């Protein structure tokens, strides 16, 4: 059975190009294209229009990718969301994961990378690019193993974890925690060691997965 896909992108040429590319892969079928999340909401009112995967642009008018992902997560949690972006910035990545995206892909990738990413998403339930530290995300997906490490954190490290999902710099986090930037970096390094992570993105995703963002 083919994996059904809906493309949500306000750039019509890009949406059509993606449809054309996916038509070359026998394992996928494009149900339809939408220009924004609002249109997707309207189309999904009919059960046959609910896809297996949504290729979701982040920057759109009326209802952007973040809002659309959050709506899909609440309304159709079984639908896998692959976020599409022109930029590899950490903020968008973290915010999209928090909103419900299970994958993140740059629009300038080769068609074979797109196919591989979608296959990985369908098979494993997640897909993240190289720059987002794939080892970080694959380890975080094992929530039971990671959750066991919560007891290793002291209260200050838990507080710091909550700040990792924000846009604050380490200096701004230090101001909020009434300590020096070097102390905050110490909390970061301690968590890196305890969680076997190497990037702030990894800490932020861990925080989101384990409820430290609330």
mmCIF file of C-alpha atoms in Angstrom:
data_model
loop_
_atom_site.group_PDB
_atom_site.id
_atom_site.type_symbol
_atom_site.label_atom_id
_atom_site.label_comp_id
_atom_site.label_asym_id
_atom_site.label_seq_id
_atom_site.Cartn_x
_atom_site.Cartn_y
_atom_site.Cartn_z
ATOM 1 C CA UNK A 1 0.000 0.000 0.000
ATOM 2 C CA UNK A 2 1.304 3.434 -0.908
ATOM 3 C CA UNK A 3 1.985 6.121 1.675
ATOM 4 C CA UNK A 4 -0.415 9.006 1.131
ATOM 5 C CA UNK A 5 1.051 12.498 1.309
ATOM 6 C CA UNK A 6 -0.383 16.009 1.415
ATOM 7 C CA UNK A 7 1.802 18.993 0.560
ATOM 8 C CA UNK A 8 1.109 22.244 2.408
ATOM 9 C CA UNK A 9 3.070 25.130 0.902
ATOM 10 C CA UNK A 10 1.964 28.601 -0.184
ATOM 11 C CA UNK A 11 4.505 28.600 -3.019
ATOM 12 C CA UNK A 12 2.523 26.883 -5.754
ATOM 13 C CA UNK A 13 5.534 26.167 -7.957
ATOM 14 C CA UNK A 14 7.339 24.434 -5.090
ATOM 15 C CA UNK A 15 4.245 22.409 -4.208
ATOM 16 C CA UNK A 16 3.832 21.324 -7.829
ATOM 17 C CA UNK A 17 7.531 20.488 -8.084
ATOM 18 C CA UNK A 18 7.315 18.320 -4.966
ATOM 19 C CA UNK A 19 4.267 16.547 -6.365
ATOM 20 C CA UNK A 20 6.134 15.849 -9.566
ATOM 21 C CA UNK A 21 9.136 14.476 -7.714
ATOM 22 C CA UNK A 22 7.030 12.239 -5.491
ATOM 23 C CA UNK A 23 5.177 10.904 -8.520
ATOM 24 C CA UNK A 24 8.443 9.259 -9.536
ATOM 25 C CA UNK A 25 8.533 7.164 -6.347
ATOM 26 C CA UNK A 26 6.120 4.236 -6.437
ATOM 27 C CA UNK A 27 5.826 3.969 -2.668
ATOM 28 C CA UNK A 28 4.208 7.406 -2.332
ATOM 29 C CA UNK A 29 1.071 9.078 -3.629
ATOM 30 C CA UNK A 30 0.149 12.751 -3.299
ATOM 31 C CA UNK A 31 -3.494 13.189 -2.351
ATOM 32 C CA UNK A 32 -3.574 16.949 -2.901
ATOM 33 C CA UNK A 33 -1.815 20.251 -2.245
ATOM 34 C CA UNK A 34 -2.795 23.116 0.086
ATOM 35 C CA UNK A 35 -1.583 26.704 0.321
ATOM 36 C CA UNK A 36 -1.884 26.972 4.125
ATOM 37 C CA UNK A 37 -3.005 25.199 7.260
ATOM 38 C CA UNK A 38 -6.512 26.609 7.103
ATOM 39 C CA UNK A 39 -7.097 24.975 3.739
ATOM 40 C CA UNK A 40 -5.747 21.703 5.143
ATOM 41 C CA UNK A 41 -8.229 21.893 8.021
ATOM 42 C CA UNK A 42 -11.090 22.292 5.576
ATOM 43 C CA UNK A 43 -9.956 19.433 3.358
ATOM 44 C CA UNK A 44 -9.428 17.066 6.292
ATOM 45 C CA UNK A 45 -13.055 17.352 7.324
ATOM 46 C CA UNK A 46 -13.613 14.436 4.962
ATOM 47 C CA UNK A 47 -11.910 11.282 6.336
ATOM 48 C CA UNK A 48 -10.585 10.213 2.924
ATOM 49 C CA UNK A 49 -8.522 13.417 2.783
ATOM 50 C CA UNK A 50 -6.530 12.642 5.942
ATOM 51 C CA UNK A 51 -3.064 11.492 4.772
ATOM 52 C CA UNK A 52 -0.335 9.359 6.305
ATOM 53 C CA UNK A 53 2.216 12.162 5.957
ATOM 54 C CA UNK A 54 2.052 15.948 5.677
ATOM 55 C CA UNK A 55 4.924 17.813 4.045
ATOM 56 C CA UNK A 56 4.541 21.105 5.861
ATOM 57 C CA UNK A 57 6.086 24.436 4.954
ATOM 58 C CA UNK A 58 6.922 26.574 7.989
ATOM 59 C CA UNK A 59 6.416 30.091 6.622
ATOM 60 C CA UNK A 60 2.884 30.526 5.275
ATOM 61 C CA UNK A 61 0.172 33.185 5.497
ATOM 62 C CA UNK A 62 -3.175 32.717 7.303
ATOM 63 C CA UNK A 63 -2.048 29.617 9.250
ATOM 64 C CA UNK A 64 1.686 28.871 9.358
ATOM 65 C CA UNK A 65 3.548 25.629 9.868
ATOM 66 C CA UNK A 66 3.792 25.917 13.640
ATOM 67 C CA UNK A 67 0.033 26.413 14.072
ATOM 68 C CA UNK A 68 -0.748 23.710 11.539
ATOM 69 C CA UNK A 69 1.573 21.188 13.193
ATOM 70 C CA UNK A 70 0.021 21.876 16.608
ATOM 71 C CA UNK A 71 -3.465 21.374 15.152
ATOM 72 C CA UNK A 72 -2.462 18.120 13.462
ATOM 73 C CA UNK A 73 -0.830 16.866 16.655
ATOM 74 C CA UNK A 74 -4.047 17.437 18.585
ATOM 75 C CA UNK A 75 -6.566 16.399 15.925
ATOM 76 C CA UNK A 76 -4.758 13.702 13.947
ATOM 77 C CA UNK A 77 -1.832 12.490 16.098
ATOM 78 C CA UNK A 78 -1.317 9.504 13.804
ATOM 79 C CA UNK A 79 -0.349 11.784 10.893
ATOM 80 C CA UNK A 80 3.423 12.123 10.500
ATOM 81 C CA UNK A 81 4.603 15.696 9.934
ATOM 82 C CA UNK A 82 7.713 16.481 7.907
ATOM 83 C CA UNK A 83 8.549 20.163 8.252
ATOM 84 C CA UNK A 84 9.985 21.935 5.221
ATOM 85 C CA UNK A 85 12.223 24.963 5.561
ATOM 86 C CA UNK A 86 14.717 27.102 3.645
ATOM 87 C CA UNK A 87 16.806 27.627 6.784
ATOM 88 C CA UNK A 88 18.629 25.287 9.153
ATOM 89 C CA UNK A 89 18.172 27.432 12.260
ATOM 90 C CA UNK A 90 17.866 25.817 15.680
ATOM 91 C CA UNK A 91 14.900 27.931 16.771
ATOM 92 C CA UNK A 92 12.632 26.739 13.945
ATOM 93 C CA UNK A 93 13.723 23.145 14.463
ATOM 94 C CA UNK A 94 12.968 23.193 18.191
ATOM 95 C CA UNK A 95 9.678 25.039 17.758
ATOM 96 C CA UNK A 96 8.473 22.654 15.042
ATOM 97 C CA UNK A 97 9.313 19.594 17.146
ATOM 98 C CA UNK A 98 7.518 21.163 20.065
ATOM 99 C CA UNK A 99 4.528 21.776 17.802
ATOM 100 C CA UNK A 100 4.414 18.151 16.720
ATOM 101 C CA UNK A 101 6.712 17.663 13.729
ATOM 102 C CA UNK A 102 8.456 14.290 13.539
ATOM 103 C CA UNK A 103 10.862 15.321 10.801
ATOM 104 C CA UNK A 104 12.657 18.365 9.439
ATOM 105 C CA UNK A 105 13.953 18.767 5.918
ATOM 106 C CA UNK A 106 15.562 21.581 3.962
ATOM 107 C CA UNK A 107 13.943 22.449 0.649
ATOM 108 C CA UNK A 108 17.216 22.410 -1.243
ATOM 109 C CA UNK A 109 17.866 18.685 -0.752
ATOM 110 C CA UNK A 110 18.238 16.257 -3.648
ATOM 111 C CA UNK A 111 15.106 14.228 -4.580
ATOM 112 C CA UNK A 112 16.776 11.013 -3.433
ATOM 113 C CA UNK A 113 17.315 12.575 -0.008
ATOM 114 C CA UNK A 114 13.633 13.486 0.080
ATOM 115 C CA UNK A 115 12.668 9.900 -0.686
ATOM 116 C CA UNK A 116 15.080 8.513 1.911
ATOM 117 C CA UNK A 117 13.824 10.989 4.516
ATOM 118 C CA UNK A 118 10.190 10.065 3.915
ATOM 119 C CA UNK A 119 10.952 6.349 4.018
ATOM 120 C CA UNK A 120 12.841 6.829 7.287
ATOM 121 C CA UNK A 121 9.963 8.873 8.708
ATOM 122 C CA UNK A 122 7.375 6.237 7.839
ATOM 123 C CA UNK A 123 9.510 3.339 9.059
ATOM 124 C CA UNK A 124 10.919 4.845 12.258
ATOM 125 C CA UNK A 125 8.438 7.575 13.145
ATOM 126 C CA UNK A 126 11.031 10.359 12.935
ATOM 127 C CA UNK A 127 13.629 11.894 10.640
ATOM 128 C CA UNK A 128 16.121 14.671 11.401
ATOM 129 C CA UNK A 129 18.966 16.016 9.231
ATOM 130 C CA UNK A 130 22.677 15.679 9.781
ATOM 131 C CA UNK A 131 23.123 19.224 11.051
ATOM 132 C CA UNK A 132 20.554 18.580 13.766
ATOM 133 C CA UNK A 133 22.787 15.851 15.190
ATOM 134 C CA UNK A 134 21.039 12.629 14.223
ATOM 135 C CA UNK A 135 22.669 10.750 17.102
ATOM 136 C CA UNK A 136 21.061 13.176 19.535
ATOM 137 C CA UNK A 137 17.575 12.611 18.222
ATOM 138 C CA UNK A 138 17.830 8.875 17.837
ATOM 139 C CA UNK A 139 18.904 8.574 21.467
ATOM 140 C CA UNK A 140 16.165 10.927 22.616
ATOM 141 C CA UNK A 141 13.536 8.853 20.841
ATOM 142 C CA UNK A 142 14.239 6.175 23.444
ATOM 143 C CA UNK A 143 12.223 8.015 26.072
ATOM 144 C CA UNK A 144 12.281 5.293 28.707
ATOM 145 C CA UNK A 145 16.052 5.188 28.767
ATOM 146 C CA UNK A 146 16.381 8.966 28.888
ATOM 147 C CA UNK A 147 13.643 9.377 31.499
ATOM 148 C CA UNK A 148 15.601 7.177 33.887
ATOM 149 C CA UNK A 149 18.240 9.898 34.029
ATOM 150 C CA UNK A 150 15.927 12.579 35.428
ATOM 151 C CA UNK A 151 16.897 11.661 38.975
ATOM 152 C CA UNK A 152 20.503 12.536 38.187
ATOM 153 C CA UNK A 153 19.693 16.238 37.716
ATOM 154 C CA UNK A 154 19.881 18.756 40.524
ATOM 155 C CA UNK A 155 17.293 21.541 40.771
ATOM 156 C CA UNK A 156 19.487 24.123 39.048
ATOM 157 C CA UNK A 157 20.089 21.811 36.104
ATOM 158 C CA UNK A 158 16.341 21.226 35.802
ATOM 159 C CA UNK A 159 15.788 24.975 35.772
ATOM 160 C CA UNK A 160 18.435 25.391 33.091
ATOM 161 C CA UNK A 161 16.781 22.672 30.982
ATOM 162 C CA UNK A 162 13.570 24.714 30.912
ATOM 163 C CA UNK A 163 15.467 27.661 29.467
ATOM 164 C CA UNK A 164 17.057 25.601 26.676
ATOM 165 C CA UNK A 165 13.788 25.607 24.700
ATOM 166 C CA UNK A 166 13.715 29.411 24.622
ATOM 167 C CA UNK A 167 15.549 31.812 22.323
ATOM 168 C CA UNK A 168 17.607 33.180 25.221
ATOM 169 C CA UNK A 169 21.379 33.276 24.984
ATOM 170 C CA UNK A 170 23.438 31.699 27.759
ATOM 171 C CA UNK A 171 24.105 35.199 29.106
ATOM 172 C CA UNK A 172 20.374 35.937 29.254
ATOM 173 C CA UNK A 173 19.712 32.583 30.937
ATOM 174 C CA UNK A 174 22.391 33.425 33.490
ATOM 175 C CA UNK A 175 20.633 36.707 34.257
ATOM 176 C CA UNK A 176 17.345 34.868 34.769
ATOM 177 C CA UNK A 177 19.013 32.331 37.043
ATOM 178 C CA UNK A 178 20.954 35.018 38.965
ATOM 179 C CA UNK A 179 24.337 33.475 38.284
ATOM 180 C CA UNK A 180 27.308 33.909 35.970
ATOM 181 C CA UNK A 181 27.451 32.796 32.358
ATOM 182 C CA UNK A 182 30.271 30.428 33.318
ATOM 183 C CA UNK A 183 28.010 28.775 35.916
ATOM 184 C CA UNK A 184 25.289 28.294 33.297
ATOM 185 C CA UNK A 185 27.840 26.756 30.961
ATOM 186 C CA UNK A 186 28.730 24.421 33.808
ATOM 187 C CA UNK A 187 25.108 23.274 34.036
ATOM 188 C CA UNK A 188 25.142 22.757 30.280
ATOM 189 C CA UNK A 189 28.332 20.704 30.342
ATOM 190 C CA UNK A 190 27.081 18.610 33.242
ATOM 191 C CA UNK A 191 23.875 17.795 31.346
ATOM 192 C CA UNK A 192 25.867 17.038 28.203
ATOM 193 C CA UNK A 193 27.797 14.438 30.180
ATOM 194 C CA UNK A 194 24.799 12.945 31.982
ATOM 195 C CA UNK A 195 22.671 12.674 28.843
ATOM 196 C CA UNK A 196 25.539 11.886 26.481
ATOM 197 C CA UNK A 197 24.616 14.849 24.292
ATOM 198 C CA UNK A 198 26.728 17.434 22.494
ATOM 199 C CA UNK A 199 24.452 20.315 21.434
ATOM 200 C CA UNK A 200 21.903 22.724 22.877
ATOM 201 C CA UNK A 201 19.445 21.407 20.301
ATOM 202 C CA UNK A 202 19.794 17.989 21.908
ATOM 203 C CA UNK A 203 19.136 19.412 25.367
ATOM 204 C CA UNK A 204 16.131 21.354 24.098
ATOM 205 C CA UNK A 205 14.581 18.332 22.422
ATOM 206 C CA UNK A 206 15.187 16.264 25.545
ATOM 207 C CA UNK A 207 13.487 18.989 27.595
ATOM 208 C CA UNK A 208 10.475 18.987 25.275
ATOM 209 C CA UNK A 209 10.199 15.196 25.209
ATOM 210 C CA UNK A 210 10.376 14.940 28.992
ATOM 211 C CA UNK A 211 8.156 17.832 30.052
ATOM 212 C CA UNK A 212 10.790 20.363 31.088
ATOM 213 C CA UNK A 213 9.341 22.997 28.714
ATOM 214 C CA UNK A 214 6.182 23.646 30.713
#
